[in-house]
Coordinates of C-alpha atoms in Angstrom, one line a residue:
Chain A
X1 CA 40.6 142.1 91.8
X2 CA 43.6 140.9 94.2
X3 CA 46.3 143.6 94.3
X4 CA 48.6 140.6 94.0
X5 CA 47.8 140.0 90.4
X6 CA 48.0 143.6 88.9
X7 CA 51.5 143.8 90.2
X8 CA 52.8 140.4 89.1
X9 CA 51.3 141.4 85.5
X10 CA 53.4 144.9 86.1
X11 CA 56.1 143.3 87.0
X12 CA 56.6 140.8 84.6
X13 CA 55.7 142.6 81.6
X14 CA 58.2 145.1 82.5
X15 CA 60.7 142.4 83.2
X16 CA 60.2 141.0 80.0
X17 CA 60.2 144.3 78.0
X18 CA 64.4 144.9 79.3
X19 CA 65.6 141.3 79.8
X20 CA 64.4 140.0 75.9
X21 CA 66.3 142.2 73.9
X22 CA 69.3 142.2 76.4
X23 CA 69.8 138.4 76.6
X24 CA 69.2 138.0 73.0
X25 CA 71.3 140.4 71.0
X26 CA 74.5 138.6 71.1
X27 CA 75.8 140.1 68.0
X28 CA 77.6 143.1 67.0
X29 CA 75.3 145.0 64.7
X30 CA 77.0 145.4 61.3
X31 CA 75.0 148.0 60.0
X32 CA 76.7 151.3 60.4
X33 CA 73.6 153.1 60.3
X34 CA 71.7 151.3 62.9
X35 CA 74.9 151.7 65.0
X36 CA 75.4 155.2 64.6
X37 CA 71.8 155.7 65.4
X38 CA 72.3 153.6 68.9
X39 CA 75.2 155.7 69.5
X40 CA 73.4 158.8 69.1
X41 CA 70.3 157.4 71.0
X42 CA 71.5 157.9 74.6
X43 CA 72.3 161.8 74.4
X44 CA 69.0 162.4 72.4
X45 CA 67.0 160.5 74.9
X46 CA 68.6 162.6 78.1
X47 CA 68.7 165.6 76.1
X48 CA 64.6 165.1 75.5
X49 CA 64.2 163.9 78.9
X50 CA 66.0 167.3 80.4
X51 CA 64.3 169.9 77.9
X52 CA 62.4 171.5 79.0
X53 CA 60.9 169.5 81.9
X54 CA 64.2 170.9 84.1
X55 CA 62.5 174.2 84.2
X56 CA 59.8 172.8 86.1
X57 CA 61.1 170.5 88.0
X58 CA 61.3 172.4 91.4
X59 CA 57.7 174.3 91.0
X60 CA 59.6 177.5 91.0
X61 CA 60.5 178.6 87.1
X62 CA 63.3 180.9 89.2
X63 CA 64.5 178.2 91.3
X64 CA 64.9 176.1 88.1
X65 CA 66.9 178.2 86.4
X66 CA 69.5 178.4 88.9
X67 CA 70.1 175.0 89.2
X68 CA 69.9 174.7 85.3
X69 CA 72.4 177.2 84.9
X70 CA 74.8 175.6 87.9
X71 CA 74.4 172.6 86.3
X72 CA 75.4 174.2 82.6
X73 CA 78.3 175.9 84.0
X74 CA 79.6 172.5 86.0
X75 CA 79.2 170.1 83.7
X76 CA 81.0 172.7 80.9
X77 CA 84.0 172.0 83.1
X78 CA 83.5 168.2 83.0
X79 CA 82.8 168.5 87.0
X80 CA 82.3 164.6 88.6
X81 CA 78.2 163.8 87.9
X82 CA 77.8 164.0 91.8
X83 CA 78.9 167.3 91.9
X84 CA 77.0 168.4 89.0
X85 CA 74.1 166.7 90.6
X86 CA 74.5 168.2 94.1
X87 CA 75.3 171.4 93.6
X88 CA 72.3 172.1 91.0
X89 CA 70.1 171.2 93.8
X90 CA 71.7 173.1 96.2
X91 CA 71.9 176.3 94.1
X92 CA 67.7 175.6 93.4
X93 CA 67.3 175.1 96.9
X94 CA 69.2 178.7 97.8
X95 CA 67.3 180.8 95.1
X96 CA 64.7 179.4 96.7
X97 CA 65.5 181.3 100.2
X98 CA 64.9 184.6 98.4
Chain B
X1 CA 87.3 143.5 90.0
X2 CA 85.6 144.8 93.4
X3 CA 86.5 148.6 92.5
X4 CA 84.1 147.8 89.1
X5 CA 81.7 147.4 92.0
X6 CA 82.5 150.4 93.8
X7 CA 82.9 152.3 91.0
X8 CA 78.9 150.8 89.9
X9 CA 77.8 152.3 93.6
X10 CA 79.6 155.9 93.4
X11 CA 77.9 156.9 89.8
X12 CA 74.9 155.6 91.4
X13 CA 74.8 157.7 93.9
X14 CA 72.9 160.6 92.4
X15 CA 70.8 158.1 90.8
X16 CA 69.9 156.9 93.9
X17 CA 69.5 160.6 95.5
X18 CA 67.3 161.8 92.7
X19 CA 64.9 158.5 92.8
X20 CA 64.9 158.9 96.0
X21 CA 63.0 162.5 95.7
X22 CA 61.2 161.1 93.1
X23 CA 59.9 158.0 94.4
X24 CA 58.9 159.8 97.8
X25 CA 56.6 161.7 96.0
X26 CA 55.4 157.9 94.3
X27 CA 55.1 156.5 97.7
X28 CA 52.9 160.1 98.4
X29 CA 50.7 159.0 95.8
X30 CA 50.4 155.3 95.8
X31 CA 48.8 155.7 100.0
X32 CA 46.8 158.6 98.3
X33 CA 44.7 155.8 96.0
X34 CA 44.7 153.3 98.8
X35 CA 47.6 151.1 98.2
X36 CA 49.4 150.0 101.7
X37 CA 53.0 150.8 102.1
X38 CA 53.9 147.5 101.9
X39 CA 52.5 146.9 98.1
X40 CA 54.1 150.4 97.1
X41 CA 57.2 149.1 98.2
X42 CA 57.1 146.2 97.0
X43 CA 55.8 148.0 93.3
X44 CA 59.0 149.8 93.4
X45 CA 61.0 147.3 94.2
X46 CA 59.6 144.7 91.4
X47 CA 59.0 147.6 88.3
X48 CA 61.8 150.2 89.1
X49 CA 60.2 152.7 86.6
X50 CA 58.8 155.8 87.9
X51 CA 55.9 156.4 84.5
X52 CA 54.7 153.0 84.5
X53 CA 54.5 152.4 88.3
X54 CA 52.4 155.7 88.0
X55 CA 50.4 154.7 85.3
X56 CA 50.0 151.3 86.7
X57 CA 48.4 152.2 90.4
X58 CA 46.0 154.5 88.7
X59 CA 44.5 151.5 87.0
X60 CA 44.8 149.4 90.5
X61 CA 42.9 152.3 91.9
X62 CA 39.9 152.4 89.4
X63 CA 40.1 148.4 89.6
X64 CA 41.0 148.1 85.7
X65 CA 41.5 145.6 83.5
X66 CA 44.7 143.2 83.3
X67 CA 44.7 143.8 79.4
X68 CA 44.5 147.4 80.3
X69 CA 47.4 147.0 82.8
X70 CA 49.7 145.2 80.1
X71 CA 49.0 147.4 77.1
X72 CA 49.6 150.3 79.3
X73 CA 53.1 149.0 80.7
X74 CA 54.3 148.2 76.8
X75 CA 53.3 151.5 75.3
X76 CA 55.3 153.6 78.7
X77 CA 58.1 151.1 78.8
X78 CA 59.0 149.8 75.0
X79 CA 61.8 152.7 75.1
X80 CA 63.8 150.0 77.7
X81 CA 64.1 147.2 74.9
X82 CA 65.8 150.1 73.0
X83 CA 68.1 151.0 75.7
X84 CA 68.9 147.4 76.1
X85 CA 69.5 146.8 72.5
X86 CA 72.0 149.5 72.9
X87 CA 73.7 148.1 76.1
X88 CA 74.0 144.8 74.7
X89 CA 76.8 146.4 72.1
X90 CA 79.0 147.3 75.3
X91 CA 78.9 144.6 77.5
X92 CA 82.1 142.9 79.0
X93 CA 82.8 138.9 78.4
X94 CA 81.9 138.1 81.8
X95 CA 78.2 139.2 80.8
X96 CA 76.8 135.0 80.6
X97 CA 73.1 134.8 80.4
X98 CA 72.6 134.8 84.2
X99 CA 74.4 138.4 84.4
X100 CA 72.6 139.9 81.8
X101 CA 69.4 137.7 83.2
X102 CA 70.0 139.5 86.3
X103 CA 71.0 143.0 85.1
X104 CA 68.5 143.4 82.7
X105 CA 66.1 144.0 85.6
X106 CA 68.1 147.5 86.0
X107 CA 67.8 148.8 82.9
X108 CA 66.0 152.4 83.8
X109 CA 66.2 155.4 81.7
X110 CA 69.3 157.2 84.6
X111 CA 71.4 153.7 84.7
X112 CA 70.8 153.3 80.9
X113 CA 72.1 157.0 80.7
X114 CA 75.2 156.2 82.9
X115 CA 75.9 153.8 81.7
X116 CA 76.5 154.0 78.0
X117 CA 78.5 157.1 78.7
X118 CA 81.5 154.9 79.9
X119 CA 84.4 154.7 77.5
X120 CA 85.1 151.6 79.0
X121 CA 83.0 147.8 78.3
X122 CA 80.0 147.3 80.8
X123 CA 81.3 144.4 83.2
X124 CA 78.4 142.5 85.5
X125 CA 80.1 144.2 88.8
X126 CA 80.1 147.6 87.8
X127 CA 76.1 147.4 86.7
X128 CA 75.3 145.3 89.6
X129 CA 76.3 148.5 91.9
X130 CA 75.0 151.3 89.8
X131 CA 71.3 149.3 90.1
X132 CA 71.9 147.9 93.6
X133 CA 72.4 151.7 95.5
X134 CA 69.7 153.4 92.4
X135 CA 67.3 150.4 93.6
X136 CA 68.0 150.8 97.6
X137 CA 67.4 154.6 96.6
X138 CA 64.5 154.1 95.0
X139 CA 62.4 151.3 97.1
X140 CA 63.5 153.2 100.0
X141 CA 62.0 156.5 98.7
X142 CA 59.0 154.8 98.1
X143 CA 58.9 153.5 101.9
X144 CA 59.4 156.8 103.5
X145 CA 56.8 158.9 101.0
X146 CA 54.4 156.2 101.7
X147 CA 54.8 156.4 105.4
X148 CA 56.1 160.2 106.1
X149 CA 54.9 161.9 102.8
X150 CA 54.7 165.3 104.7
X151 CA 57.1 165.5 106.8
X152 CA 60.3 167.0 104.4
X153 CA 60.4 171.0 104.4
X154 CA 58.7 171.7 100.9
X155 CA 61.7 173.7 100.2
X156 CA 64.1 170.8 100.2
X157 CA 61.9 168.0 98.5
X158 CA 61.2 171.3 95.5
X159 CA 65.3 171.3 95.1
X160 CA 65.5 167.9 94.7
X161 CA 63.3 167.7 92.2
X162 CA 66.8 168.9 89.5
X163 CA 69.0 166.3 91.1
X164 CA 68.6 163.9 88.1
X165 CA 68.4 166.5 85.7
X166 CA 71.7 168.2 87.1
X167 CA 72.7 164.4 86.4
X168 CA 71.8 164.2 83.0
X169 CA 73.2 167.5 81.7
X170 CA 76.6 166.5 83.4
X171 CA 76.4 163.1 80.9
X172 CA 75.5 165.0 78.0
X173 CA 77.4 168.1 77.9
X174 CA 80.3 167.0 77.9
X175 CA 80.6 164.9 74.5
X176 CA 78.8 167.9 73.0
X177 CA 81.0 170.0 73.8
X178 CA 83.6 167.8 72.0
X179 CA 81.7 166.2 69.3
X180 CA 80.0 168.4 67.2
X181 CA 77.6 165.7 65.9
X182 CA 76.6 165.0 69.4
X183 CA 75.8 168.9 70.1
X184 CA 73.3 169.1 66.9
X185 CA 71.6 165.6 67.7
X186 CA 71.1 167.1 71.5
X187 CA 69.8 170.5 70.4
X188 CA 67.3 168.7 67.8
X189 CA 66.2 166.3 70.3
X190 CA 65.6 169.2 73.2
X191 CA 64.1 171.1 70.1
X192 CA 61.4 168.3 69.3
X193 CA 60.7 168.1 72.6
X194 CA 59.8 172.1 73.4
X195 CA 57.5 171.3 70.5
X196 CA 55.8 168.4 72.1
X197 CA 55.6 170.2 75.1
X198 CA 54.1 173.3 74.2
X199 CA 52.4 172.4 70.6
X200 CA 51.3 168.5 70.3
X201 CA 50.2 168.2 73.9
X202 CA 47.9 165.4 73.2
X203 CA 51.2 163.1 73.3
X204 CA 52.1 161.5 76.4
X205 CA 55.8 162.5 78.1
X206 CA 56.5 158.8 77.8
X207 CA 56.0 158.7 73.9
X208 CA 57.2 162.4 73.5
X209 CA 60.7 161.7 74.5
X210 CA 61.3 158.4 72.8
X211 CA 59.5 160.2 69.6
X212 CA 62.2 163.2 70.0
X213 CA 65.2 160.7 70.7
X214 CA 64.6 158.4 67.6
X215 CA 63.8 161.3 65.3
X216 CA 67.1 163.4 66.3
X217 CA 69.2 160.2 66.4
X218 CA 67.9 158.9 62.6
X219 CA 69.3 162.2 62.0
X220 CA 72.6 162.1 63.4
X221 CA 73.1 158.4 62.1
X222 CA 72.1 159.9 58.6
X223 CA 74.5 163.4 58.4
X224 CA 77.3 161.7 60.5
X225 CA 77.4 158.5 60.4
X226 CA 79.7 157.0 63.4
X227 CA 82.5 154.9 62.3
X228 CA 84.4 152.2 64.2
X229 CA 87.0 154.2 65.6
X230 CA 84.9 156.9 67.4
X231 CA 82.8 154.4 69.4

């Protein structure tokens, strides 16, 4: 089958999947508990996303941890998110010199 | 109105640096199943999802079905009409259909994150820079791991792999350090998740988080509910 097609069908299924519920949900939901639960929803999903795949994100358990903890420490301290960012990586990528 | 924009492109930035460590390694993968660099780029530039353009070339490389290809692309991506349901509650005025026509293309998991962590109403500018430098990022990682997949120091593209980690712990730690409601739903989430990883390994990463999210959230929205003021 033409490449073409499988990544038009990609493409617009994904499209679809973010652009329905954005254009159409014009309202402000009344119900406190659905809107409590969208408040929540962010933090939960980074919070899954991070733990525990951070520890293997660089291949290197050690390495991970001392970005992890870089990033702990930073972000504690409401450091900018580019900074947090940056300086996890670089912390990973030193513990990785040793 | 222009420093909305600005302001869009400099909390993109580390979006854009950590998609561009993780799409390099996309674009590695995408020549390794026979797809030119053209069509990877042009993947990443049309889907701007790292699981379902993975998912996806696998089936282009066994030569699956369409049905296959769309069933596939729900299931990983479903968690984005979520995220726009959510967005939709913050949005600015000045979001008319062909904004939020437009902008909806950028809804990824990172801009989804940044975004609802502003205190302030999403306006068309500021969104259209966060997904315009996370997009350049992105397509462009995709480009250069198609074409040069070997030639970063391992040591480097290893680091990079925390960037958008470091990112997401600098979102979250903050409010749960304030909010005690916040810290517990964040803790039961990463909790779920450990258990997901390490227990009911059958489940894909995709469904694992979104599984975790909605069951620690349905929590949170039950033991403290949020009222208007706190939003």
């Amino acid at each position: 089958m033409n490449i073409a097609l499988y990544v038009i069908v990609m493409a617009v299924v994904t499209y679809l999947i973010r652009m329905i519920p954005f254009v159409f949900f014009r309202k402000k939901i009344k119900s406190k508990f659905f809107r409590s639960f969208l408040y929540y929803i962010p933090y939960a999903v980074l919070s899954a996303m991070t733990i525990p795949a951070i520890f293997y994100s660089t291949g290197n358990i050690i390495t991970a941890i001392a970005g992890t903890v870089t990033a702990f420490v930073l972000s504690y301290f409401n450091l900018p998110l580019i900074v947090v960012a940056l300086s996890a990586t670089a912390m990973a990528f030193i513990a990785g010199l040793f | 109105m222009k420093s909305d924009f600005l302001r869009g492109i400099s909390h993109g930035i580390p979006i854009a640096l950590g998609y561009l460590s993780v799409s390099f390694g996309f674009g590695i993968k995408a020549v390794s199943v026979g797809i030119s660099i053209l069509w990877a780029s042009l993947i990443s530039a049309t889907n701007l999802t790292s699981a379902g353009q993975t998912a996806g070339i696998d089936i282009i490389a066994v030569g699956g079905t369409l049905i296959e290809m769309i069933l596939v692309q729900l299931t990983i991506n479903i968690r984005y009409s979520l995220m726009a349901i959510s967005l939709s509650q913050k949005l600015d005025k000045n979001f008319t259909l062909l904004h939020r026509l437009v902008a909806s293309y950028g809804i990824t998991d990172e801009i989804f994150g940044v975004c609802s962590a502003q205190k302030e109403k999403l306006t068309p500018l500021y969104m259209y820079g966060i997904i315009l430098i996370s997009a350049i990022g992105w397509v462009s990682g995709t480009a250069l791991g198609a074409t040069a997949g070997q030639l970063l120091p391992e040591s480097v593209s290893n680091a990079l792999g925390i960037v958008l980690y470091g990112m997401f712990m600098a979102i979250i730690i903050p409010p749960a350090r304030r909010q005690k409601s916040v810290l517990i739903v964040v803790i039961l989430s990463a909790l779920t998740s450990i258990l997901f990883k390490y227990l009911f390994t059958a489940v894909s990463s995709g469904f694992a988080v979104i599984i975790s999210a909605v069951i620690a959230s349905v929590v949170g929205a039950i033991v403290f509910p949020v009222g208007e003021e706190n939003e």
